[in-house]
Amino acid sequence: MTQYATRALIDRIAYSGHDPADDPGWATTGAPSQTTYGRWCRHMCGIACLRMVLLHRDGQAPKPFQLLAGARRYGAYVKQDDGTIKGLIYAPFAEYARDTHDLPATVHGTLEMGELVDLLDAGRMVMASVPKEIRRPETDPERRGGHLVLAIGRQNDQIAFRNPSGHTPHAREAILPTRRFGDFFGGRGVSLDLRRLQPHSPPHAPAEASNPSTGPVASTQTT
């Protein structure tokens, strides 16, 4: 599961200047138009992580742009006056996940690597803030954070994670030593509990949007 419709294009998008809007698979995402797809796909790493969790738990999930529409109603993404996009914003996103998908979500404004490991050991998945270049872990990061990956578990001293903008199969379904993952980890994220709050209950109706200025922001744009 990637944030782009055609995973084979990710390498060219990331490293060759390919326009992500020029994607023949854009309609599969549920985007209302190719222009809208091109406008939003760089910002949808968190949406891709959420969709992976729902697919794992339920065996099905709404299309990415259906999830995006719900998250936007809660204020998890905000269009700025200058046309840029602020988001994913953690607090309203977590509220959306709980209310609409019965998915317990906890915001971690500060999160140590040891705490992240404990969450994984407890059976949670963690949307972890990392730089986009975690896709090439042999290169030391210039920054921490700005992109979201889904940490799905730990085995021995290794973290398994899924990267929505991975440019190769190995980068999309990745494993790193815990210490090396920590070199990229931005110290914040959202943990998700795959146990429903109310088993077999229908999703709640959308609540009022949260204050978009509240809580950490994962990124303004990722590739």
PDB file of C-alpha atoms in Angstrom, residues 122-216:
ATOM      1  CA  ALA A 122       1.974  -4.509  23.298  1.00  0.00           C
ATOM      2  CA  GLY A 123       0.459  -5.212  19.873  1.00  0.00           C
ATOM      3  CA  ARG A 124      -0.032  -1.670  18.657  1.00  0.00           C
ATOM      4  CA  MET A 125       1.026  -0.288  15.313  1.00  0.00           C
ATOM      5  CA  VAL A 126       2.689   3.122  15.270  1.00  0.00           C
ATOM      6  CA  MET A 127       2.545   5.829  12.639  1.00  0.00           C
ATOM      7  CA  ALA A 128       6.063   7.114  13.231  1.00  0.00           C
ATOM      8  CA  SER A 129       7.473  10.437  12.094  1.00  0.00           C
ATOM      9  CA  VAL A 130      10.651   9.952  10.050  1.00  0.00           C
ATOM     10  CA  PRO A 131      12.326  11.695   7.094  1.00  0.00           C
ATOM     11  CA  LYS A 132      11.354  10.513   3.636  1.00  0.00           C
ATOM     12  CA  GLU A 133      14.892   9.280   2.988  1.00  0.00           C
ATOM     13  CA  ILE A 134      14.412   6.382   5.367  1.00  0.00           C
ATOM     14  CA  ARG A 135      13.772   4.623   2.059  1.00  0.00           C
ATOM     15  CA  ARG A 136      17.578   4.671   1.631  1.00  0.00           C
ATOM     16  CA  PRO A 137      18.747   3.852   5.172  1.00  0.00           C
ATOM     17  CA  GLU A 138      22.389   3.514   4.165  1.00  0.00           C
ATOM     18  CA  THR A 139      22.415   7.319   3.898  1.00  0.00           C
ATOM     19  CA  ASP A 140      22.509   9.321   7.122  1.00  0.00           C
ATOM     20  CA  PRO A 141      19.426  11.549   7.475  1.00  0.00           C
ATOM     21  CA  GLU A 142      19.751  15.320   7.208  1.00  0.00           C
ATOM     22  CA  ARG A 143      16.674  15.770   9.399  1.00  0.00           C
ATOM     23  CA  ARG A 144      14.263  13.766  11.505  1.00  0.00           C
ATOM     24  CA  GLY A 145      10.570  13.705  10.788  1.00  0.00           C
ATOM     25  CA  GLY A 146       8.448  15.109   7.977  1.00  0.00           C
ATOM     26  CA  HIS A 147       7.042  11.801   6.697  1.00  0.00           C
ATOM     27  CA  LEU A 148       5.030   8.953   8.222  1.00  0.00           C
ATOM     28  CA  VAL A 149       5.710   5.235   8.080  1.00  0.00           C
ATOM     29  CA  LEU A 150       3.761   2.470   9.781  1.00  0.00           C
ATOM     30  CA  ALA A 151       5.811   0.497  12.297  1.00  0.00           C
ATOM     31  CA  ILE A 152       4.066  -2.877  12.511  1.00  0.00           C
ATOM     32  CA  GLY A 153       6.183  -4.942  14.866  1.00  0.00           C
ATOM     33  CA  ARG A 154       9.515  -5.875  16.377  1.00  0.00           C
ATOM     34  CA  GLN A 155      11.510  -9.061  16.152  1.00  0.00           C
ATOM     35  CA  ASN A 156      14.621  -9.365  18.257  1.00  0.00           C
ATOM     36  CA  ASP A 157      16.336  -6.003  17.775  1.00  0.00           C
ATOM     37  CA  GLN A 158      14.696  -5.051  14.487  1.00  0.00           C
ATOM     38  CA  ILE A 159      11.733  -2.840  13.610  1.00  0.00           C
ATOM     39  CA  ALA A 160       9.472  -3.914  10.753  1.00  0.00           C
ATOM     40  CA  PHE A 161       7.665  -1.083   9.007  1.00  0.00           C
ATOM     41  CA  ARG A 162       5.757  -0.167   5.874  1.00  0.00           C
ATOM     42  CA  ASN A 163       6.737   2.954   3.963  1.00  0.00           C
ATOM     43  CA  PRO A 164       3.991   4.549   1.828  1.00  0.00           C
ATOM     44  CA  SER A 165       6.604   6.236  -0.377  1.00  0.00           C
ATOM     45  CA  GLY A 166       9.037   3.347  -0.652  1.00  0.00           C
ATOM     46  CA  HIS A 167      10.591   3.362  -4.111  1.00  0.00           C
ATOM     47  CA  THR A 168      11.425  -0.363  -4.180  1.00  0.00           C
ATOM     48  CA  PRO A 169       9.709  -3.458  -2.766  1.00  0.00           C
ATOM     49  CA  HIS A 170      12.417  -3.647  -0.084  1.00  0.00           C
ATOM     50  CA  ALA A 171      11.869   0.010   0.864  1.00  0.00           C
ATOM     51  CA  ARG A 172       8.098  -0.448   1.048  1.00  0.00           C
ATOM     52  CA  GLU A 173       8.256  -3.500   3.307  1.00  0.00           C
ATOM     53  CA  ALA A 174      11.327  -2.670   5.352  1.00  0.00           C
ATOM     54  CA  ILE A 175      13.203  -3.940   8.387  1.00  0.00           C
ATOM     55  CA  LEU A 176      15.843  -1.934  10.233  1.00  0.00           C
ATOM     56  CA  PRO A 177      17.809  -2.493  13.408  1.00  0.00           C
ATOM     57  CA  THR A 178      16.145  -0.590  16.223  1.00  0.00           C
ATOM     58  CA  ARG A 179      19.158   1.666  16.681  1.00  0.00           C
ATOM     59  CA  ARG A 180      19.239   2.576  12.981  1.00  0.00           C
ATOM     60  CA  PHE A 181      15.510   3.247  12.919  1.00  0.00           C
ATOM     61  CA  GLY A 182      16.136   5.567  15.860  1.00  0.00           C
ATOM     62  CA  ASP A 183      18.577   7.572  13.750  1.00  0.00           C
ATOM     63  CA  PHE A 184      15.634   8.559  11.556  1.00  0.00           C
ATOM     64  CA  PHE A 185      12.850   8.679  14.126  1.00  0.00           C
ATOM     65  CA  GLY A 186      11.518  12.152  14.883  1.00  0.00           C
ATOM     66  CA  GLY A 187      10.335  11.267  18.402  1.00  0.00           C
ATOM     67  CA  ARG A 188       6.588  11.585  17.791  1.00  0.00           C
ATOM     68  CA  GLY A 189       3.715   9.737  16.173  1.00  0.00           C
ATOM     69  CA  VAL A 190       0.325   8.120  16.593  1.00  0.00           C
ATOM     70  CA  SER A 191      -0.171   4.615  17.993  1.00  0.00           C
ATOM     71  CA  LEU A 192      -3.125   2.537  16.834  1.00  0.00           C
ATOM     72  CA  ASP A 193      -4.820  -0.273  18.721  1.00  0.00           C
ATOM     73  CA  LEU A 194      -6.303  -2.854  16.369  1.00  0.00           C
ATOM     74  CA  ARG A 195      -8.902  -3.868  18.941  1.00  0.00           C
ATOM     75  CA  ARG A 196     -12.192  -2.113  18.306  1.00  0.00           C
ATOM     76  CA  LEU A 197     -13.589   0.163  20.991  1.00  0.00           C
ATOM     77  CA  GLN A 198     -17.046  -1.354  20.543  1.00  0.00           C
ATOM     78  CA  PRO A 199     -16.989  -4.634  18.604  1.00  0.00           C
ATOM     79  CA  HIS A 200     -19.538  -4.883  15.789  1.00  0.00           C
ATOM     80  CA  SER A 201     -20.841  -1.372  16.406  1.00  0.00           C
ATOM     81  CA  PRO A 202     -21.384   0.937  13.409  1.00  0.00           C
ATOM     82  CA  PRO A 203     -19.059   3.942  13.012  1.00  0.00           C
ATOM     83  CA  HIS A 204     -20.094   7.075  14.809  1.00  0.00           C
ATOM     84  CA  ALA A 205     -21.211  10.103  12.877  1.00  0.00           C
ATOM     85  CA  PRO A 206     -18.452  12.654  12.195  1.00  0.00           C
ATOM     86  CA  ALA A 207     -17.904  15.076  15.046  1.00  0.00           C
ATOM     87  CA  GLU A 208     -17.135  18.737  14.845  1.00  0.00           C
ATOM     88  CA  ALA A 209     -13.682  19.455  13.463  1.00  0.00           C
ATOM     89  CA  SER A 210     -10.928  19.811  16.014  1.00  0.00           C
ATOM     90  CA  ASN A 211      -8.880  22.969  16.261  1.00  0.00           C
ATOM     91  CA  PRO A 212      -6.352  22.463  13.438  1.00  0.00           C
ATOM     92  CA  SER A 213      -3.638  24.267  15.368  1.00  0.00           C
ATOM     93  CA  THR A 214      -3.762  21.708  18.181  1.00  0.00           C
ATOM     94  CA  GLY A 215      -1.215  18.917  18.335  1.00  0.00           C
ATOM     95  CA  PRO A 216       1.836  17.939  16.346  1.00  0.00           C
TER      96      PRO A 216
END
